[in-house]
CSV table of C-alpha atoms in Angstrom, one decimal:
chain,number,residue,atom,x,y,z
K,651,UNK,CA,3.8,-29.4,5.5
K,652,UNK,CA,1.0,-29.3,2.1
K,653,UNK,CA,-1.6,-31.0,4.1
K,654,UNK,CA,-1.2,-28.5,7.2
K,655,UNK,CA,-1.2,-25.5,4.0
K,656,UNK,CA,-3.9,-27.2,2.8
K,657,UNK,CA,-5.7,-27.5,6.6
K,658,UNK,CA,-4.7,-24.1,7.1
K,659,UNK,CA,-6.5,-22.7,4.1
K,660,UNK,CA,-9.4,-24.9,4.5
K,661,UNK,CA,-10.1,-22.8,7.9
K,662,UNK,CA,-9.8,-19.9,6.1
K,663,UNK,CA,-11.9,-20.5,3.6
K,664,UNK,CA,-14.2,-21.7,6.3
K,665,UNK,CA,-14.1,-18.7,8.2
K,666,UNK,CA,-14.5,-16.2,5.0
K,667,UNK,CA,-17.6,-18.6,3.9
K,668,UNK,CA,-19.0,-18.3,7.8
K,669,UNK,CA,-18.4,-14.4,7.5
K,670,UNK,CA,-20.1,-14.3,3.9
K,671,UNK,CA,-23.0,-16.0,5.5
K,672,UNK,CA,-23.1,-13.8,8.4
K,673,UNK,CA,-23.1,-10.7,6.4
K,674,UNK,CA,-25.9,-12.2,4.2
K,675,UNK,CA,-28.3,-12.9,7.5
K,676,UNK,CA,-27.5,-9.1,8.4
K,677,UNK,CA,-28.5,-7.5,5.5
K,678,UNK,CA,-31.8,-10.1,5.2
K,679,UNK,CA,-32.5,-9.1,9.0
K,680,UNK,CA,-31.5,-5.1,9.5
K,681,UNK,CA,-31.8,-3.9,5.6
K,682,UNK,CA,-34.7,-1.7,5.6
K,683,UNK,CA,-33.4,-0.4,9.4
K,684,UNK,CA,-30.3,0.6,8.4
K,685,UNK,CA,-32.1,2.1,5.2
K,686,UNK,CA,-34.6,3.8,7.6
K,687,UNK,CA,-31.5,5.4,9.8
K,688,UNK,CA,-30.3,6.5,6.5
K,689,UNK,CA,-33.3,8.5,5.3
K,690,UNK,CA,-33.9,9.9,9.1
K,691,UNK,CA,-30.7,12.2,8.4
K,692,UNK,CA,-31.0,12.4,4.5
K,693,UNK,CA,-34.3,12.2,3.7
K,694,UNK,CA,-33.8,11.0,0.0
K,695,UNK,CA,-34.5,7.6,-1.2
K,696,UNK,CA,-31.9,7.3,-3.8
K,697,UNK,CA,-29.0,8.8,-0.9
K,698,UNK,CA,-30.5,6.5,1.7
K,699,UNK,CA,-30.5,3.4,-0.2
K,700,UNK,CA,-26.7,4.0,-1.3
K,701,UNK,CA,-25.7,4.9,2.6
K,702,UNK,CA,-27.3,1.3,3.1
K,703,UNK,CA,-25.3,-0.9,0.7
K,704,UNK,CA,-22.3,1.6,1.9
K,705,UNK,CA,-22.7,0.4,5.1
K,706,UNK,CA,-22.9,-3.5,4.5
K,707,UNK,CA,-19.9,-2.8,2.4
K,708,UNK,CA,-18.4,-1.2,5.5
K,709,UNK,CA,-19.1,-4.6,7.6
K,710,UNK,CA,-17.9,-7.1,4.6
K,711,UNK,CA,-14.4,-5.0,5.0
K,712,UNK,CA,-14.7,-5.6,8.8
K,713,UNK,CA,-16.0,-9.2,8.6
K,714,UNK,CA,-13.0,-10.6,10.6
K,715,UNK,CA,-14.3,-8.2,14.0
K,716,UNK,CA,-18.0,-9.5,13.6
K,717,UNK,CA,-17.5,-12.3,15.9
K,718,UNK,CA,-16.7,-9.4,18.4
K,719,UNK,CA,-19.7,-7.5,17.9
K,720,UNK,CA,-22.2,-8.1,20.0
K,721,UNK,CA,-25.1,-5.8,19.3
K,722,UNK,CA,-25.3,-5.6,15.4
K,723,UNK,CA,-28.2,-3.5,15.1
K,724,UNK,CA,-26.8,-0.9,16.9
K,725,UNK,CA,-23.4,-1.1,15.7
K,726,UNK,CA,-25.0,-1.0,12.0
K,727,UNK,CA,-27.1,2.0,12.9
K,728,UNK,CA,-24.3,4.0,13.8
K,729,UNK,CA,-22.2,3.1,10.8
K,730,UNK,CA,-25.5,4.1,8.6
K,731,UNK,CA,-25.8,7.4,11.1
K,732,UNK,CA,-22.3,8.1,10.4
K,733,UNK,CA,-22.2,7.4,6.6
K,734,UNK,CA,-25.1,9.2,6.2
K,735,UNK,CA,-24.5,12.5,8.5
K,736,UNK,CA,-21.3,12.2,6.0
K,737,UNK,CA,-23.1,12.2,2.6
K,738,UNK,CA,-25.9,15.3,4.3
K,739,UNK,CA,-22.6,17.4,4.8
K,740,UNK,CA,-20.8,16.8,1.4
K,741,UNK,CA,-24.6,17.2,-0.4
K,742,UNK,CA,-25.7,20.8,-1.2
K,743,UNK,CA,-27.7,21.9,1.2
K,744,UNK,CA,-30.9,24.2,0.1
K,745,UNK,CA,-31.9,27.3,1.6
K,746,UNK,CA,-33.1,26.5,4.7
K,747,UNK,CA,-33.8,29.9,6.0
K,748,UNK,CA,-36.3,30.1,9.0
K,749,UNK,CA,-37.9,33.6,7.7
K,750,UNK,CA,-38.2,31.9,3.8
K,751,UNK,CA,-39.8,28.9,5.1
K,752,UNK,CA,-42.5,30.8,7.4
K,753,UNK,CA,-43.1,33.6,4.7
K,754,UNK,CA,-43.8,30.9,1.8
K,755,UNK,CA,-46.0,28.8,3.7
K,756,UNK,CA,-47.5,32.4,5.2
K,757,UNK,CA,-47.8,33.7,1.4
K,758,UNK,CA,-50.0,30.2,0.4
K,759,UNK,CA,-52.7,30.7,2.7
K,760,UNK,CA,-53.2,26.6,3.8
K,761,UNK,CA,-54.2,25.5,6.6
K,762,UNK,CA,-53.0,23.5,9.3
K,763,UNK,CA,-55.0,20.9,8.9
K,764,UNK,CA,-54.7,20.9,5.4
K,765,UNK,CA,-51.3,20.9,6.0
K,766,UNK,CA,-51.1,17.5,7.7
K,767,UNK,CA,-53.7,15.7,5.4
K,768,UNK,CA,-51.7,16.5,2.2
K,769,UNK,CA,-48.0,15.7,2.2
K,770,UNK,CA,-46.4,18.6,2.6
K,771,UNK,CA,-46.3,18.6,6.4
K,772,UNK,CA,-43.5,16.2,5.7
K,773,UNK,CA,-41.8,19.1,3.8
K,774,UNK,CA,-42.7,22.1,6.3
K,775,UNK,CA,-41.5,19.6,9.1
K,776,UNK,CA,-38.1,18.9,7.4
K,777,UNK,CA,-37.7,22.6,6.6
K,778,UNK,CA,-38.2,23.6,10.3
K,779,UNK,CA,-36.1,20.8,11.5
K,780,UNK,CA,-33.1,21.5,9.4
K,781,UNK,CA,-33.2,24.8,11.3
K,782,UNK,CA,-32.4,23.3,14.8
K,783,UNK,CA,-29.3,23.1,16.3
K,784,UNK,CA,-27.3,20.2,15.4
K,785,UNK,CA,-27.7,18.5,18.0
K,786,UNK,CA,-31.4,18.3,19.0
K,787,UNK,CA,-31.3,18.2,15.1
K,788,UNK,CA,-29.8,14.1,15.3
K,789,UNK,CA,-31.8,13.4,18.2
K,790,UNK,CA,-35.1,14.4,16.8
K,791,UNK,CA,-34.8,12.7,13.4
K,792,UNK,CA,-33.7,9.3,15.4
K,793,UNK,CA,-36.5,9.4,17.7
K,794,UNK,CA,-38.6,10.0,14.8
K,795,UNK,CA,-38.2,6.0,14.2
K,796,UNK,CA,-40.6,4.4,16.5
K,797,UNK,CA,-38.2,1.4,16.7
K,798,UNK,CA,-35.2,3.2,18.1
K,799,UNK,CA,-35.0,3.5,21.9
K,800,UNK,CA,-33.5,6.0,23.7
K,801,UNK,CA,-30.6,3.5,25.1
K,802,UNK,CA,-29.7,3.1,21.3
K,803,UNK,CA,-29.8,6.7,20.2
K,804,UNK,CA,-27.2,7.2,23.0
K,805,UNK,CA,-25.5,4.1,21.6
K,806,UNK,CA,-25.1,5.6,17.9
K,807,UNK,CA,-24.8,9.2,19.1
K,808,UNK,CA,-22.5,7.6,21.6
K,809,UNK,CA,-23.5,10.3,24.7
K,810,UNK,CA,-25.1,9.2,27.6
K,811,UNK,CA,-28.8,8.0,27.8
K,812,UNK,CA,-29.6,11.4,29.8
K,813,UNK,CA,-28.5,13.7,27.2
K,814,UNK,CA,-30.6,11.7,24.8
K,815,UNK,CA,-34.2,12.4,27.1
K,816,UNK,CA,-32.9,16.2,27.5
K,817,UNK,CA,-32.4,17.2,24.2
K,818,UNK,CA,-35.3,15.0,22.8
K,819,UNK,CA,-37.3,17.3,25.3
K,820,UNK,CA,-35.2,20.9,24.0
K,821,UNK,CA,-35.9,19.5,20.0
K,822,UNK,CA,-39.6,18.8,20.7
K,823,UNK,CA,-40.5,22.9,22.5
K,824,UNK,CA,-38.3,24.5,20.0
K,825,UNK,CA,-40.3,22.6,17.2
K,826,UNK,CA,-43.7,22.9,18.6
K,827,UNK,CA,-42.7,26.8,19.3
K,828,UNK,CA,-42.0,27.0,15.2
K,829,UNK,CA,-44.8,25.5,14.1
K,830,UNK,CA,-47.4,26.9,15.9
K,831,UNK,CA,-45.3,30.1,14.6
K,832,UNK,CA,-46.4,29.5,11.2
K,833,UNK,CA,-49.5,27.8,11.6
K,834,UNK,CA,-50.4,30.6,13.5
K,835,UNK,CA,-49.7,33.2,10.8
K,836,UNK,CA,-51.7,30.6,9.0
K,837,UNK,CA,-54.3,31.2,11.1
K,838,UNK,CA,-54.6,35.2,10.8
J,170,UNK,CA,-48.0,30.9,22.1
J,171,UNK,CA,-51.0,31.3,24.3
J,172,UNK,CA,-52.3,27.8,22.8
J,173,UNK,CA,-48.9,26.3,24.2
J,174,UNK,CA,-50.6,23.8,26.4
J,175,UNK,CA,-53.6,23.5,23.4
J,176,UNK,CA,-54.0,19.3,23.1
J,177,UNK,CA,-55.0,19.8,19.4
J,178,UNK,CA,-51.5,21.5,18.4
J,179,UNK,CA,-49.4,19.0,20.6
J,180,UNK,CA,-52.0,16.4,18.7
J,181,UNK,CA,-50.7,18.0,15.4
J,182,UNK,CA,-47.0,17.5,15.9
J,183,UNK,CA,-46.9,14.0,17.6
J,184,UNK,CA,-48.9,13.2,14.1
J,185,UNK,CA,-46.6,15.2,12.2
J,186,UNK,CA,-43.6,14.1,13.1
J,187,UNK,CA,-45.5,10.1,13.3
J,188,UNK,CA,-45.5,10.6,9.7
J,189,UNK,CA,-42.2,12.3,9.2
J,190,UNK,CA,-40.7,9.2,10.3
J,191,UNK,CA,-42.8,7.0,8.7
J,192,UNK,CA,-40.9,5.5,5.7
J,193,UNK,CA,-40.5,2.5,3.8
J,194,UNK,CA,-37.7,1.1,1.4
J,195,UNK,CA,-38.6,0.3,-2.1
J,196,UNK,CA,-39.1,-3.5,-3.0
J,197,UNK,CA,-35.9,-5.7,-3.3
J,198,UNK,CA,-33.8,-3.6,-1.4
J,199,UNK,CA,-31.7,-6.9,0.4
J,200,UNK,CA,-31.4,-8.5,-2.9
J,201,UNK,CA,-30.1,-5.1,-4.5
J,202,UNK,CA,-27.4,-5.0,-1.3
J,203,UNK,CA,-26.1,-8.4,-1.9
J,204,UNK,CA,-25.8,-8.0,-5.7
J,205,UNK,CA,-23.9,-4.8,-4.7
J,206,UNK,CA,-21.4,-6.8,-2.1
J,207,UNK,CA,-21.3,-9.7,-4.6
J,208,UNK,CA,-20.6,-7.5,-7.4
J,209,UNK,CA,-17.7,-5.5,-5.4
J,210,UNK,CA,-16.0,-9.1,-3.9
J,211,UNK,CA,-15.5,-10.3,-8.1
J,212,UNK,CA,-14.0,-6.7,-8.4
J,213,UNK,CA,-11.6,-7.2,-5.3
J,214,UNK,CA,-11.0,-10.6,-6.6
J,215,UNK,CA,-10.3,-9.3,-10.3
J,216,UNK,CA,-8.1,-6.6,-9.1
J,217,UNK,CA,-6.3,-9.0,-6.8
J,218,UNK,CA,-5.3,-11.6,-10.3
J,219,UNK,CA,-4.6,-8.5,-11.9
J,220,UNK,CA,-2.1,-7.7,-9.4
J,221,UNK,CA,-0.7,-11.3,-9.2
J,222,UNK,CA,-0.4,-11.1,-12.8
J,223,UNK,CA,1.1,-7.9,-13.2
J,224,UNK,CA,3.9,-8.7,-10.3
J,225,UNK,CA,4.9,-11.4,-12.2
J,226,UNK,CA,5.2,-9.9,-15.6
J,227,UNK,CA,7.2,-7.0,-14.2
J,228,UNK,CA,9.6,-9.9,-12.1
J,229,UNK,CA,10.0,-11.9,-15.5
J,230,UNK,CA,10.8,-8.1,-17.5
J,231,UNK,CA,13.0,-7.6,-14.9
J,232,UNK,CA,15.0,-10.7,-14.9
J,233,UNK,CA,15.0,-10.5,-18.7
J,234,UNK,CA,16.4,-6.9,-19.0
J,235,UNK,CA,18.9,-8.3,-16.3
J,236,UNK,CA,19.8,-11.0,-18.1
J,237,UNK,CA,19.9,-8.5,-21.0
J,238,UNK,CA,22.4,-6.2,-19.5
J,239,UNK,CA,24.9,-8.6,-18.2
J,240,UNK,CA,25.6,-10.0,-22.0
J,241,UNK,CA,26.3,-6.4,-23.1
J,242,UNK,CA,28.2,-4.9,-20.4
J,243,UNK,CA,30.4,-2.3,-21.8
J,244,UNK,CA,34.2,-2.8,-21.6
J,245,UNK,CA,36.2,-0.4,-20.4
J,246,UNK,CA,39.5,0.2,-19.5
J,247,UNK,CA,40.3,-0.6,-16.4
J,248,UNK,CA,44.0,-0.1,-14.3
J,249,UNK,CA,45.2,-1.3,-11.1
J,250,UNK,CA,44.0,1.3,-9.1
J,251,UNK,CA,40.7,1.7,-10.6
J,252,UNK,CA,39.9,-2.4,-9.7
J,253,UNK,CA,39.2,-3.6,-5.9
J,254,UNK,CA,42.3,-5.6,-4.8
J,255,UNK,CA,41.6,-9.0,-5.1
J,256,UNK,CA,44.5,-10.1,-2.7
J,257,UNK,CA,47.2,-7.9,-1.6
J,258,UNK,CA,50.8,-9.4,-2.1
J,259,UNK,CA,53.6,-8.2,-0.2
J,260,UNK,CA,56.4,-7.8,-2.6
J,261,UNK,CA,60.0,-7.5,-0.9
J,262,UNK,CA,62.4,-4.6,-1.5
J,263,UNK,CA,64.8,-5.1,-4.6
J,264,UNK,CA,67.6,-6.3,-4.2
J,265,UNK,CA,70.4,-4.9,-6.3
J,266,UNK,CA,70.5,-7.4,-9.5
J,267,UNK,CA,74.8,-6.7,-9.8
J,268,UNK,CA,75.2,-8.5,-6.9
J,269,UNK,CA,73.5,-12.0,-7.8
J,270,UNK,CA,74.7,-14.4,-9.7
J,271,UNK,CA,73.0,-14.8,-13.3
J,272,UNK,CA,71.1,-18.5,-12.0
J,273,UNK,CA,69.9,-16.6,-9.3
J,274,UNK,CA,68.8,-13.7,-11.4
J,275,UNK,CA,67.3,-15.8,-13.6
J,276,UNK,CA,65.3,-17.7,-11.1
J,277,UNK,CA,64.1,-14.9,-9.4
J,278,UNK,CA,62.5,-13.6,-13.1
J,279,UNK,CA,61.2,-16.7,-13.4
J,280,UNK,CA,59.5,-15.9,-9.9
J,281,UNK,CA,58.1,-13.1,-10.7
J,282,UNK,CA,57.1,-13.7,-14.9
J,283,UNK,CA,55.5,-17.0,-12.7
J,284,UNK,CA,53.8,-15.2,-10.3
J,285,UNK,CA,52.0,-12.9,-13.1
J,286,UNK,CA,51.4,-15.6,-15.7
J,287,UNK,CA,49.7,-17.4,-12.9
J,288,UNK,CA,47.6,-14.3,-11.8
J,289,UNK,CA,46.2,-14.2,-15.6
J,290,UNK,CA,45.7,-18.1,-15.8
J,291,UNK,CA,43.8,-18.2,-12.3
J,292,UNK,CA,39.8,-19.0,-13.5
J,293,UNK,CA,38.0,-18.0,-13.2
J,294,UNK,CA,39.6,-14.9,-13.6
J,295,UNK,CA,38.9,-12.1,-10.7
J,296,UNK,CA,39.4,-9.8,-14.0
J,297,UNK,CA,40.8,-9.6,-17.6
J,298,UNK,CA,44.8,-8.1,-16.6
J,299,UNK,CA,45.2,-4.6,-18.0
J,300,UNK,CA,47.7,-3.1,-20.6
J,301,UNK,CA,49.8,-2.3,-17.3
J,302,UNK,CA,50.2,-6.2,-16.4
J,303,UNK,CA,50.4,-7.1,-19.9
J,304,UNK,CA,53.3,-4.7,-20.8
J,305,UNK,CA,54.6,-5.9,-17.0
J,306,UNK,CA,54.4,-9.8,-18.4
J,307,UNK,CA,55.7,-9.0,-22.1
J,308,UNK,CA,58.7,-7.0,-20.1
J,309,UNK,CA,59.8,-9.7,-17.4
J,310,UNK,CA,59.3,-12.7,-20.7
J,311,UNK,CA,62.0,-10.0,-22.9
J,312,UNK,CA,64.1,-9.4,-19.3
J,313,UNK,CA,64.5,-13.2,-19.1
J,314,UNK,CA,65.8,-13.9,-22.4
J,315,UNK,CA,68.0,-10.9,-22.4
J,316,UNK,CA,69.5,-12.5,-19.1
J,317,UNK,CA,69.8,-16.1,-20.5
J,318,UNK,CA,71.6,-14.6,-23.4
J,319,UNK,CA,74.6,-12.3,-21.2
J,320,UNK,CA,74.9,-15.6,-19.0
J,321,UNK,CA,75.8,-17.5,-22.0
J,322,UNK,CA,78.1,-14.6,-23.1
J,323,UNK,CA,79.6,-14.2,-19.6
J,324,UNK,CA,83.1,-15.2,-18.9
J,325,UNK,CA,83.4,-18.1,-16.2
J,326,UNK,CA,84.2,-16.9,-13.0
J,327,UNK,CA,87.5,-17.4,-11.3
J,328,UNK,CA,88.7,-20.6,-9.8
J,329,UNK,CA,86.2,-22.7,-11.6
J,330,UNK,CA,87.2,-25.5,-13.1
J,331,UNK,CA,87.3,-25.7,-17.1
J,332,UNK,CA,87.9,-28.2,-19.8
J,333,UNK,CA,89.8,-26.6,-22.1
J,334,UNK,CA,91.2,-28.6,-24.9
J,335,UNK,CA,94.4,-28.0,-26.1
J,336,UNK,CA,95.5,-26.3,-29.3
J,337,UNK,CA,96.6,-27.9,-32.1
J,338,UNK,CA,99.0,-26.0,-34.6
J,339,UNK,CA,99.9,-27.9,-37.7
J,340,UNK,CA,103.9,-26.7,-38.2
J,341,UNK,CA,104.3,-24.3,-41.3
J,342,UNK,CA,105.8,-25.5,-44.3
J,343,UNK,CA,109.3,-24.5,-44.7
J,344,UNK,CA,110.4,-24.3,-40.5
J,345,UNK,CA,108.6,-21.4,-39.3
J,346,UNK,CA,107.7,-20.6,-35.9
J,347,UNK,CA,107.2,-23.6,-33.9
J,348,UNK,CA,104.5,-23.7,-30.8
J,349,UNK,CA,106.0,-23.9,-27.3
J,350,UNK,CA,105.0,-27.4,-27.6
J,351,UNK,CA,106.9,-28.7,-30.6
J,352,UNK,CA,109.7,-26.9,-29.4
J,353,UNK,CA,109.3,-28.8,-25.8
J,354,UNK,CA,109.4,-31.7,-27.6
C-alpha cells in the first residue's frame, strides 16, 4: 500500500516537474509574442509586460490541460488578447475625441512627412485608431503584427477567417479616410 | 479625398502603421516571467503550510476545549421525565397488600427495593438516580423494616401448630387458689 502511495506520488511529482518544464520552454519560446499581443491592444510597456507574466500565470494554473493543447501560440495569444482587452477596459481611457485630435494636430502646423519621420505618427495613429469601431479596432491592431496571420486573428478573435479579411479591409478605408483628413488640413 | 487612389498616401499609412506595430520588449523579459511564476508557486506553497498548519491547530484547540468541557459539565437536576428512558419496565398492577401474607409481602419489597438498588449499582451507570428514586429506595428500605417488624408482632394464624409450653404456678403459701392442674392432680 506505501510503495504504490509512494509510486503514486512519484508520477505526480513527475507530471508537475514535466508541466514546470513545459511552461518554462513556453515562456523562453512565445515571451516577447505574447508581450507584443499585449501592447497591440494597450500600447504601454509597463501594462503589456504585466498582461504577459498574467498570462503564463494563467497557463501554470491550467498546466494539467497543456497536454491537450495543441496550438500554444495561438492559445497564448488569445489569453494575452483577452487579458489585455481586460486591463484596456478597466484603465482610464483619455480623451479620444476625433474633432480634439484633428484640431491639435491642425493647430501645430507639421507636416505629414514630418509626421512619420518623428515619432509622433505612432501617437496620431493610436489616437485615430482608438476612434474605430470596436471591432475593426481588434482586427487592425492584430494585423499590425507582421507575424500574425489572418487564420490566427480569427483563432484569438474566434470569428471566422472571412470576417477577419472584411473588416481588416473596413479598418484600413476608414483609417486611410482619417488620416488623409488631417493631413490634409495639414496640408492647407 | 480626391488623392484616395494617391500611391504616396497609401505609401504613408502601410509605413505608418509598419511602425505602429513595430515593437520590442525590454531585455530580460523571460527571465523576469519565470521569477514572477517562481515567486508566485513559493507563495501557493507557503499559503498551502500555512493552511495545513492552521487546520491542525484549530483541530488540536478543538479537541482540547472538548476535552475541556466534558470535565466541567454542569450538574443539574435532572427527574424521570426530563432523562431518555434507558429501558422501559413493565410494572404489573398492585395488588392489594391485605390480602398477602406478610412473607409474601415481604418478598415482593424485596423485589422491588432489589430491582431499584440494582438500577443504581448497574455501571456504568446510564445516569446518577434522582431525589425521586432515591426518596423511592430510602421508602421501600423503611417499608421493609416496618413489615418485618408487624410480622414479628402478628398473631399466628389459625390452625397452625404451636409449641406452647406450659405454665408453671408455684402454690401460694397458706392454701390459696390452686391451678386447674394441682387441683387435677
Amino acid at each position: 500500500m506505501a510503495f504504490s502511495t509512494q509510486v503514486c506520488c512519484n508520477q505526480e511529482m513527475l507530471i508537475v516537474q514535466a508541466a514546470e518544464d513545459r511552461v518554462e520552454f513556453l515562456v523562453k519560446e512565445y515571451a516577447g509574442f505574447v508581450f507584443r499581443v499585449a501592447y497591440s491592444v494597450l500600447r504601454d510597456y509597463h501594462d503589456a509586460e504585466d498582461a504577459a507574466q498574467e498570462t503564463f500565470l494563467r497557463l501554470l494554473r491550467h498546466r494539467s490541460e497543456l497536454p491537450g493543447i495543441r496550438e500554444p501560440r495561438a492559445w497564448l495569444a488569445r489569453i494575452a488578447f483577452r487579458i489585455a482587452l481586460n486591463k484596456y477596459r478597466s484603465r482610464r481611457v483619455e480623451s479620444d475625441d476625433p474633432a480634439t485630435v484633428l484640431a491639435g494636430l491642425a493647430a501645430s502646423g507639421i507636416p505629414a512627412e514630418e509626421f512619420v519621420q518623428r515619432g509622433e505618427m505612432k501617437i496620431l495613429l493610436e489616437r485615430l485608431i482608438v476612434t474605430l469601431p470596436a471591432d475593426l479596432r481588434d482586427v487592425l491592431r492584430l494585423s499590425t503584427m507582421e507575424e500574425l496571420t489572418s487564420s490566427e486573428i480569427a483563432t484569438i478573435l474566434e470569428i471566422p477567417g472571412n470576417s477577419v479579411r472584411t473588416r481588416l479591409h473596413r479598418a484600413r478605408q476608414l483609417l486611410r479616410e482619417k488620416l488623409e483628413s488631417v493631413l490634409g488640413i495639414n496640408h492647407e | 479625398m480626391s488623392d484616395r487612389n494617391d500611391p504616396k498616401k497609401i505609401d504613408l499609412l502601410d509605413a505608418a502603421l509598419s511602425a505602429y506595430g513595430q515593437v520590442a520588449p525590454r531585455p530580460g523579459l523571460e527571465a523576469r516571467i519565470l521569477g514572477r511564476i517562481e515567486e508566485n508557486a513559493r507563495r501557493r506553497r507557503f499559503v498551502f503550510r500555512g493552511l495545513v498548519v492552521a487546520t491542525a491547530g484549530a483541530t488540536g484547540l478543538g479537541l482540547l476545549l472538548l476535552v475541556i468541557s466534558r470535565d466541567h459539565v454542569p450538574v443539574h437536576e435532572s427527574t424521570i421525565a426530563s432523562r431518555p428512558k434507558v429501558e422501559q419496565e413493565i410494572v404489573p398492577a398492585r395488588q392489594p397488600e391485605v390480602a398477602l401474607a406478610p412473607k409474601e409481602a415481604i418478598a415482593r419489597i424485596k423485589v422491588t427495593a432489589a430491582s431499584v438498588v440494582s438500577r443504581q449499582a448497574t455501571f456504568p451507570a446510564p445516569s446518577e438516580p434522582s431525589d425521586q428514586e432515591r426518596a423511592l429506595a430510602f421508602l421501600m428500605q423503611s417499608r421493609q423494616e416496618v413489615l418485618v417488624a408487624l410480622s414479628r408482632s402478628r398473631p399466628p394464624e389459625a390452625g397452625a401448630e404451636m409449641d406452647i409450653p406450659p405454665i408453671k404456678l408455684d402454690p401460694l403459701p397458706g392454701g390459696g387458689f390452686e391451678s386447674p392442674e394441682v387441683r387435677n392432680q
